[in-house]
Short mmCIF file of C-alpha atoms in Angstrom, two decimals:
data_model
loop_
_atom_site.label_atom_id
_atom_site.label_comp_id
_atom_site.label_asym_id
_atom_site.label_seq_id
_atom_site.Cartn_x
_atom_site.Cartn_y
_atom_site.Cartn_z
CA THR A 1 0.00 -0.02 0.00
CA LYS A 2 1.27 3.45 -0.84
CA CYS A 3 0.20 6.88 0.15
CA SER A 4 1.53 10.13 -1.18
CA THR A 5 2.26 13.22 0.84
CA SER A 6 4.30 16.40 0.50
CA LEU A 7 6.53 18.30 2.86
CA SER A 8 4.46 20.33 5.25
CA GLY A 9 5.33 23.82 6.47
CA VAL A 10 7.45 24.78 3.51
CA PRO A 11 6.62 26.53 0.22
CA SER A 12 6.08 24.21 -2.74
CA LEU A 13 8.07 26.37 -5.19
CA GLU A 14 10.62 29.14 -4.87
CA GLU A 15 12.78 30.69 -7.60
CA ASP A 16 15.91 32.70 -7.92
CA GLN A 17 15.01 34.46 -11.14
CA SER A 18 18.41 36.11 -11.52
CA ALA A 19 20.26 32.76 -11.47
CA GLY A 20 17.63 30.77 -13.38
CA TRP A 21 17.41 27.86 -10.95
CA HIS A 22 14.32 26.89 -9.00
CA VAL A 23 13.18 24.46 -6.31
CA LEU A 24 11.49 21.19 -7.26
CA GLU A 25 9.00 19.72 -4.82
CA PRO A 26 9.27 15.88 -4.58
CA THR A 27 6.44 13.36 -4.41
CA ILE A 28 6.73 11.23 -1.27
CA SER A 29 5.28 7.70 -1.49
CA MET A 30 5.22 5.46 1.56
CA LEU A 31 6.57 1.98 0.98
CA MET A 32 4.23 0.46 3.57
CA SER A 33 0.76 0.97 4.97
CA LEU A 34 0.39 3.58 7.66
CA ASN A 35 -1.26 0.83 9.76
CA ASP A 36 1.90 -1.31 9.72
CA ALA A 37 4.20 -1.34 12.67
CA LYS A 38 6.80 1.38 12.65
CA ILE A 39 10.36 0.61 11.65
CA ASP A 40 12.66 -0.73 14.34
CA ALA A 41 15.44 1.82 14.63
CA SER A 42 18.08 -0.87 14.60
CA GLU A 43 17.02 -1.79 11.07
CA ILE A 44 18.13 1.67 9.87
CA PHE A 45 21.80 0.82 10.43
CA GLU A 46 21.95 -3.00 10.35
CA SER A 47 21.50 -3.28 6.59
CA GLY A 48 24.73 -1.43 5.84
CA VAL A 49 22.85 0.96 3.56
CA GLU A 50 21.81 4.29 5.09
CA PHE A 51 19.02 6.47 3.82
CA PRO A 52 18.63 10.21 4.29
CA CYS A 53 15.69 11.94 5.96
CA VAL A 54 13.35 13.49 3.35
CA SER A 55 13.39 16.87 5.12
CA GLY A 56 17.20 17.01 4.90
CA LEU A 57 17.15 17.12 1.11
CA LEU A 58 16.40 19.97 -1.29
CA PHE A 59 15.87 19.29 -4.98
CA VAL A 60 16.51 22.05 -7.51
CA ASN A 61 16.48 22.48 -11.25
CA LYS A 62 19.84 23.59 -12.62
CA PRO A 63 19.79 25.48 -15.94
CA SER A 64 22.33 24.84 -18.69
CA GLY A 65 25.38 27.09 -18.38
CA MET A 66 25.62 26.88 -14.60
CA SER A 67 28.22 24.90 -12.69
CA THR A 68 27.02 22.63 -9.90
CA LEU A 69 30.06 23.41 -7.69
CA PRO A 70 32.63 26.16 -7.99
CA THR A 71 35.06 25.50 -10.88
CA LYS A 72 38.80 25.74 -10.40
CA GLN A 73 38.84 29.18 -12.01
CA GLN A 74 36.02 30.34 -9.71
CA GLN A 75 37.91 29.14 -6.69
CA LEU A 76 41.08 30.91 -7.75
CA GLN A 77 39.15 34.11 -8.52
CA ASP A 78 37.38 34.01 -5.14
CA ALA A 79 40.78 33.57 -3.46
CA GLY A 80 42.24 36.50 -5.44
CA ILE A 81 44.80 34.22 -7.11
CA GLU A 82 45.69 34.42 -10.77
CA SER A 83 46.80 31.08 -12.17
CA ARG A 84 49.07 30.81 -15.21
CA ASN A 85 47.55 27.42 -15.93
CA VAL A 86 44.07 28.77 -16.38
CA ASN A 87 43.13 30.13 -19.77
CA GLY A 88 42.20 33.78 -19.40
CA ASN A 89 39.47 33.35 -22.01
CA THR A 90 37.73 30.65 -19.97
CA PRO A 91 34.35 32.00 -18.91
CA ILE A 92 33.36 32.28 -15.29
CA TYR A 93 30.10 30.40 -14.86
CA PRO A 94 27.50 31.17 -12.22
CA CYS A 95 27.60 28.51 -9.49
CA LEU A 96 24.46 26.65 -8.39
CA SER A 97 25.87 25.69 -4.99
CA ASP A 98 26.74 29.29 -4.14
CA ALA A 99 23.38 30.60 -5.36
CA VAL A 100 21.41 28.05 -3.33
CA LYS A 101 23.47 28.67 -0.17
CA LEU A 102 22.87 32.38 -0.51
CA TRP A 103 19.16 31.83 -0.92
CA LEU A 104 19.01 29.48 2.14
CA LYS A 105 20.84 32.04 4.27
CA SER A 106 19.18 35.29 3.15
CA SER A 107 15.62 34.69 1.95
CA PRO A 108 12.70 34.09 4.32
CA ASP A 109 11.68 30.95 2.46
CA GLY A 110 15.24 29.64 2.44
CA LYS A 111 15.66 30.23 6.14
CA LYS A 112 12.40 28.46 6.81
CA ARG A 113 13.55 25.49 4.71
CA MET A 114 16.85 25.22 6.66
CA LYS A 115 15.12 25.52 10.04
CA HIS A 116 12.58 22.87 9.07
CA ALA A 117 15.40 20.48 7.95
CA ARG A 118 17.37 20.83 11.18
CA GLU A 119 14.32 20.54 13.41
CA GLU A 120 13.12 17.45 11.61
CA GLU A 121 16.53 15.78 11.81
CA ASP A 122 16.68 16.42 15.56
CA LYS A 123 13.18 14.88 15.91
CA TRP A 124 14.32 11.91 13.84
CA TRP A 125 17.39 11.25 15.96
CA ASN A 126 15.47 11.77 19.20
CA ALA A 127 12.81 9.32 18.02
CA LEU A 128 15.53 6.74 17.37
CA ILE A 129 17.04 7.32 20.79
CA ARG A 130 13.71 6.89 22.58
CA SER A 131 12.93 3.74 20.61
CA GLN A 132 16.22 2.17 21.59
CA LYS A 133 16.34 2.95 25.29
CA HIS A 134 16.22 -0.77 26.13
CA LEU A 135 19.62 -1.13 24.48
CA ASP A 136 21.23 1.35 26.85
CA LYS A 137 20.88 -0.87 29.92
CA PRO A 138 24.16 -1.98 31.58
CA HIS A 139 25.60 -5.29 30.54
CA SER A 140 27.23 -8.00 32.61
CA LYS A 141 29.02 -11.23 32.16
CA ASN A 142 25.73 -13.07 32.29
CA ASN A 143 24.08 -10.49 30.04
CA PRO A 144 26.62 -9.73 27.33
CA PRO A 145 25.88 -7.12 24.63
CA THR A 146 24.25 -8.46 21.45
CA ALA A 147 24.98 -7.40 17.89
CA LYS A 148 22.12 -4.90 18.15
CA HIS A 149 23.64 -3.37 21.29
CA LYS A 150 26.96 -2.95 19.52
CA GLN A 151 25.31 -1.47 16.42
CA TRP A 152 23.34 0.99 18.54
CA LYS A 153 26.53 2.07 20.37
CA LYS A 154 28.12 2.91 17.01
CA SER A 155 24.98 4.75 15.91
CA LYS A 156 25.05 6.94 19.03
CA GLN A 157 28.67 7.80 18.34
CA LEU A 158 27.73 8.83 14.83
CA LEU A 159 24.89 10.95 16.19
CA LYS A 160 27.28 12.77 18.49
CA GLN A 161 29.68 13.47 15.60
CA LEU A 162 26.95 14.71 13.28
CA LYS A 163 25.36 16.95 15.86
CA SER A 164 28.67 18.63 16.50
CA LYS A 165 28.86 19.50 12.81
CA MET A 166 25.30 20.87 12.51
CA SER A 167 25.97 24.51 13.51
CA SER A 168 28.84 24.94 11.04
CA PHE A 169 27.48 22.73 8.22
CA GLU A 170 27.24 24.31 4.76
CA PRO A 171 24.56 22.83 2.47
CA ARG A 172 26.07 21.32 -0.67
CA PRO A 173 25.13 19.24 -3.73
CA VAL A 174 25.28 15.50 -3.26
CA HIS A 175 26.19 14.98 -6.91
CA ARG A 176 26.87 17.16 -9.90
CA LEU A 177 25.80 17.77 -13.50
CA ASP A 178 28.05 19.04 -16.28
CA ILE A 179 27.91 22.78 -16.80
CA ASP A 180 26.03 22.36 -20.11
CA THR A 181 23.59 19.73 -18.70
CA SER A 182 20.37 20.97 -17.13
CA GLY A 183 18.03 19.30 -14.69
CA ILE A 184 17.63 17.81 -11.19
CA VAL A 185 20.29 18.33 -8.55
CA CYS A 186 19.98 17.03 -4.97
CA ILE A 187 21.22 19.39 -2.21
CA ALA A 188 21.93 18.09 1.32
CA LEU A 189 20.82 20.46 4.08
CA THR A 190 22.21 18.57 7.06
CA PRO A 191 25.30 16.55 7.84
CA TYR A 192 23.46 13.23 8.01
CA ALA A 193 21.57 13.89 4.78
CA LEU A 194 24.94 14.54 3.06
CA ARG A 195 26.45 11.35 4.51
CA ALA A 196 23.54 9.05 3.68
CA ALA A 197 22.60 10.49 0.28
CA SER A 198 26.28 10.53 -0.82
CA MET A 199 26.53 6.83 0.04
CA LEU A 200 23.46 6.13 -2.16
CA PHE A 201 24.71 8.22 -5.09
CA GLU A 202 28.10 6.54 -5.00
CA ARG A 203 26.60 3.06 -5.32
CA LYS A 204 26.45 1.71 -8.83
CA SER A 205 22.88 1.15 -10.02
CA ARG A 206 23.84 -1.96 -11.99
CA LEU A 207 21.90 -4.03 -9.46
CA SER A 208 18.78 -2.21 -10.66
CA TYR A 209 19.74 -2.82 -14.28
CA GLU A 210 20.42 -6.56 -13.81
CA SER A 211 17.09 -7.11 -12.01
CA ASN A 212 15.09 -5.43 -14.72
CA THR A 213 16.58 -4.68 -18.09
CA SER A 214 13.33 -3.17 -19.48
CA ASN A 215 13.37 0.59 -19.80
CA ASP A 216 9.59 0.80 -20.19
CA ASP A 217 8.69 1.23 -16.53
CA PHE A 218 10.93 3.63 -14.72
CA ASP A 219 9.28 3.12 -11.33
CA GLN A 220 9.67 -0.65 -11.32
CA GLN A 221 13.43 -0.38 -11.84
CA VAL A 222 14.06 1.53 -8.59
CA SER A 223 15.90 -0.65 -6.11
CA GLU A 224 16.03 0.46 -2.48
CA ASP A 225 19.79 0.67 -2.29
CA VAL A 226 20.43 2.76 -5.38
CA VAL A 227 19.50 6.12 -6.84
CA LYS A 228 17.75 5.91 -10.17
CA LYS A 229 18.34 8.72 -12.68
CA GLN A 230 16.84 9.27 -16.08
CA TYR A 231 17.61 11.90 -18.72
CA VAL A 232 15.87 13.19 -21.76
CA ALA A 233 17.86 14.31 -24.81
CA LEU A 234 17.46 15.42 -28.41
CA VAL A 235 19.92 13.63 -30.72
CA GLU A 236 20.88 14.27 -34.31
CA GLY A 237 19.13 12.19 -36.96
CA GLY A 238 16.29 9.74 -36.93
CA ILE A 239 17.03 6.50 -35.05
CA ALA A 240 15.93 3.46 -37.04
CA LYS A 241 12.89 1.54 -35.81
CA GLU A 242 14.93 -1.60 -35.23
CA LYS A 243 17.19 0.41 -32.89
CA SER A 244 14.42 2.25 -31.05
CA SER A 245 15.63 0.86 -27.71
CA GLY A 246 18.77 -0.86 -26.53
CA MET A 247 21.83 -0.91 -24.37
CA ILE A 248 25.25 0.69 -24.96
CA SER A 249 28.12 -0.77 -22.95
CA HIS A 250 31.32 0.80 -24.27
CA ALA A 251 33.77 1.42 -21.41
CA VAL A 252 34.79 5.06 -20.79
CA GLY A 253 38.27 6.37 -20.02
CA LYS A 254 40.65 9.27 -20.62
CA VAL A 255 43.03 10.03 -23.50
CA TRP A 256 45.88 12.48 -23.46
CA VAL A 257 45.77 15.05 -26.24
CA GLN A 258 49.04 16.82 -26.90
CA ASP A 259 48.50 20.40 -28.00
CA GLY A 260 52.02 21.86 -27.72
CA ALA A 261 55.66 21.17 -28.48
CA SER A 262 56.28 19.41 -25.22
CA GLU A 263 54.76 16.09 -24.21
CA THR A 264 53.47 17.79 -21.05
CA ASP A 265 51.55 20.41 -23.10
CA GLY A 266 48.11 19.03 -23.48
CA HIS A 267 44.92 18.03 -21.83
CA HIS A 268 42.80 14.98 -21.03
CA GLU A 269 39.61 14.20 -22.89
CA TRP A 270 36.91 11.61 -22.20
CA ALA A 271 36.60 8.82 -24.77
CA CYS A 272 34.79 5.51 -25.04
CA ASP A 273 36.16 2.13 -26.08
CA ILE A 274 34.20 1.75 -29.30
CA LEU A 275 35.68 -1.71 -30.20
CA ASP A 276 35.43 -2.94 -26.59
CA ASP A 277 39.06 -4.13 -26.62
CA GLY A 278 40.89 -0.98 -25.46
CA SER A 279 42.43 -0.35 -28.91
CA LEU A 280 40.33 2.44 -30.32
CA PRO A 281 39.32 5.47 -28.27
CA PHE A 282 36.30 7.35 -29.60
CA CYS A 283 35.84 11.01 -28.77
CA ARG A 284 33.50 12.19 -31.50
CA PRO A 285 32.28 11.22 -35.01
CA GLY A 286 35.31 10.71 -37.25
CA ASP A 287 37.66 9.44 -34.57
CA ASP A 288 36.58 5.86 -35.09
CA LYS A 289 38.21 5.84 -38.53
CA SER A 290 41.63 7.27 -37.72
CA ALA A 291 41.82 7.02 -33.90
CA ARG A 292 43.27 10.53 -34.03
CA LEU A 293 41.97 13.92 -33.10
CA GLN A 294 42.07 16.60 -35.80
CA GLY A 295 45.54 18.10 -36.24
CA SER A 296 47.29 15.28 -34.45
CA SER A 297 49.52 12.72 -36.16
CA GLU A 298 49.68 10.45 -33.15
CA PRO A 299 47.02 7.81 -32.56
CA LEU A 300 44.95 8.23 -29.46
CA LYS A 301 45.61 5.85 -26.59
CA PHE A 302 43.71 5.41 -23.34
CA VAL A 303 45.53 6.58 -20.23
CA THR A 304 46.69 3.44 -18.45
CA GLY A 305 44.14 2.38 -15.82
CA SER A 306 41.54 4.97 -16.79
CA LEU A 307 39.05 2.66 -18.53
CA ARG A 308 35.90 1.94 -16.50
CA ASP A 309 32.84 -0.10 -17.55
CA ALA A 310 29.88 2.05 -18.56
CA ILE A 311 26.27 1.01 -19.30
CA THR A 312 23.51 3.13 -20.76
CA THR A 313 20.04 2.07 -21.85
CA TYR A 314 18.01 4.23 -24.19
CA GLN A 315 14.41 4.41 -25.46
CA VAL A 316 13.16 6.49 -28.39
CA ILE A 317 10.19 8.69 -27.51
CA ASP A 318 9.39 10.41 -30.80
CA LEU A 319 10.89 11.95 -33.95
CA SER A 320 10.65 15.41 -35.36
CA THR A 321 12.60 18.15 -37.22
CA VAL A 322 14.10 21.45 -36.22
CA GLY A 323 15.09 24.35 -38.39
CA TYR A 324 18.79 25.12 -38.77
CA ASP A 325 20.32 27.63 -41.20
CA GLY A 326 17.08 27.56 -43.24
CA LYS A 327 17.12 23.77 -43.52
CA ALA A 328 15.25 21.02 -41.70
CA MET A 329 17.29 18.80 -39.37
CA ASP A 330 15.91 15.43 -38.30
CA VAL A 331 16.08 14.91 -34.53
CA THR A 332 15.00 12.17 -32.13
CA ARG A 333 13.89 12.59 -28.55
CA VAL A 334 15.20 9.79 -26.37
CA GLU A 335 15.12 8.79 -22.68
CA LEU A 336 18.52 7.80 -21.39
CA THR A 337 19.20 5.78 -18.23
CA PRO A 338 22.81 5.66 -17.00
CA HIS A 339 23.54 2.51 -14.99
CA THR A 340 27.04 3.74 -14.23
CA GLY A 341 28.30 7.28 -13.70
CA ARG A 342 31.31 7.83 -15.97
CA GLY A 343 32.54 11.16 -17.33
CA HIS A 344 30.53 12.30 -20.37
CA GLN A 345 29.00 8.80 -20.52
CA LEU A 346 25.71 9.75 -22.14
CA ARG A 347 27.31 12.10 -24.67
CA LEU A 348 29.88 9.51 -25.72
CA HIS A 349 27.45 6.62 -25.91
CA MET A 350 24.96 8.45 -28.11
CA ALA A 351 27.77 9.78 -30.35
CA ALA A 352 29.13 6.22 -30.65
CA LEU A 353 25.69 5.07 -31.69
CA GLY A 354 25.86 7.61 -34.52
CA HIS A 355 23.41 10.10 -33.00
CA PRO A 356 25.28 12.80 -31.05
CA ILE A 357 23.26 14.92 -28.63
CA LEU A 358 22.13 18.15 -30.21
CA GLY A 359 24.37 21.07 -29.24
CA ASP A 360 27.23 18.89 -27.97
CA ASP A 361 30.37 20.70 -29.04
CA MET A 362 32.63 18.22 -27.25
CA HIS A 363 31.51 14.92 -28.73
CA GLY A 364 29.09 15.99 -31.50
CA ARG A 365 29.66 16.48 -35.20
CA CYS A 366 30.20 20.18 -34.86
CA GLY A 367 33.54 19.37 -33.26
CA VAL A 368 34.99 17.96 -36.48
CA ASP A 369 32.67 18.75 -39.41
CA LYS A 370 34.01 21.88 -41.12
CA SER A 371 30.82 22.18 -43.18
CA VAL A 372 28.94 23.01 -40.01
CA ASN A 373 29.24 26.56 -38.70
CA HIS A 374 30.43 25.80 -35.14
CA ASP A 375 29.65 29.24 -33.67
CA SER A 376 26.22 29.37 -35.28
CA LEU A 377 25.33 25.92 -33.99
CA ASN A 378 26.34 26.88 -30.45
CA ARG A 379 24.25 30.04 -30.62
CA ARG A 380 21.30 28.15 -32.02
CA TYR A 381 21.30 25.25 -29.59
CA GLU A 382 22.13 24.67 -25.99
CA LEU A 383 23.17 21.16 -25.07
CA CYS A 384 19.88 19.25 -25.30
CA LEU A 385 20.52 16.95 -22.35
CA HIS A 386 18.40 17.22 -19.23
CA SER A 387 18.20 15.22 -15.99
CA SER A 388 14.45 14.71 -15.97
CA LYS A 389 13.74 12.02 -13.34
CA LEU A 390 15.31 11.02 -10.04
CA SER A 391 14.08 8.43 -7.57
CA MET A 392 15.59 7.34 -4.26
CA VAL A 393 14.59 5.94 -0.87
CA GLY A 394 14.59 7.88 2.38
CA TRP A 395 13.08 8.10 5.87
CA TYR A 396 9.99 10.08 6.70
CA LEU A 397 9.10 11.09 10.24
CA GLU A 398 5.37 11.34 10.74
CA ASP A 399 4.29 14.65 12.27
CA ASN A 400 1.64 13.17 14.57
CA GLY A 401 3.45 12.71 17.84
CA THR A 402 3.88 8.96 17.44
CA ASP A 403 7.60 8.88 16.52
CA ALA A 404 6.67 6.60 13.62
CA ILE A 405 9.50 6.42 11.09
CA ARG A 406 8.44 5.33 7.65
CA LYS A 407 10.51 4.22 4.72
CA CYS A 408 9.48 6.14 1.63
CA ARG A 409 10.35 6.68 -1.99
CA ILE A 410 11.22 10.17 -3.17
CA ASP A 411 10.41 10.97 -6.82
CA ILE A 412 11.32 14.17 -8.59
CA ASP A 413 10.41 15.16 -12.14
CA SER A 414 11.62 18.05 -14.25
CA VAL A 415 10.72 19.13 -17.77
CA PRO A 416 13.54 20.46 -20.03
CA GLY A 417 13.19 23.90 -21.46
CA PHE A 418 14.69 22.95 -24.85
CA LEU A 419 11.60 20.90 -25.74
CA GLU A 420 9.63 24.11 -25.97
CA GLY A 421 12.30 25.95 -27.89
CA TYR A 422 13.35 23.33 -30.43
CA PHE A 423 11.02 20.38 -30.55
CA VAL A 424 7.78 20.27 -32.53
CA SER A 425 6.29 16.85 -33.03
CA ALA A 426 5.96 15.77 -36.63
#
């Protein structure tokens, strides 16, 4: 049995119009009937997988062109340091983390949100302590501590550590999106929310993939010990009917691109193993034929030890056309589910499939095709990749004086802006 509820006592939507980001209100679904017995507090830590409290999380929509965390250049600028290694032409992007922290500290709605998060976490911990009082009794030789007693002792030590950090804790994103990627970002408002949510985001979601390889039902693929993410993208060209869904499993790693006289003059780029044997790095259309980047006479090679397995499933939603330079361009809207979290994984996998994400100047055709006006394409299109769905499990403390702690699923949805600007169904 499931019941849905929303966070009480906080506004459902706030916006920082100047920065372009806004708060997304999650849907909370209980994973058990409200008539069931409440969760034993010992279960929260015995499984080895910790879940955050719902109230300790804030979900926001990040626009394209905004960094999730401060970039290296932003950090140097804030510190008043000028680095010779940073290109002076590199733009300074607005930072989502800084904008959200400022809103939480200065706006009435933000302050209310922070206060609510801290109060709820205190209630949650106090409810756990009250429910486990029987484990605090003295032990003796004839009454030795059980595994539950030992686990609870560790939990109390963790509580003490986290409470000591509460007053100085700075809210921060639990994960990040590329600067050009828009969509859902999870912000931790308390120390325990950061700890528990980070543990979930760091876990590979391959367990979810192996238990259900179908991409038709997003909800059914959500396993309790993983975070499920889904993206929507517009890709170049029409994907053939026989390839309307599938899996891409090329490993992703780094290649070193020399762009100076010295071997140390260069930079790393992400590439995928298009032949699945480590011999042919693929960065963008064209590289699969020569294994070289434009202007380089040396074949690309993966940096030793950098290759990591990467799995993406995709599903075609619909096809259409967009106007570009007075001509019609075929595009396909797809849903992408990353089952691993490698650098530029979705961009590389779709480019390797032969359908680069629209507006991708790193792994798309505009990076190598001289017939395409690179500047015009970048002005015409933002990167059409958006984090549209996120689902995870958390704890919900009922506000009815019963100390009932319920396990719940947290679902967040976000609609990309580029669908309105560029996509018209055929």
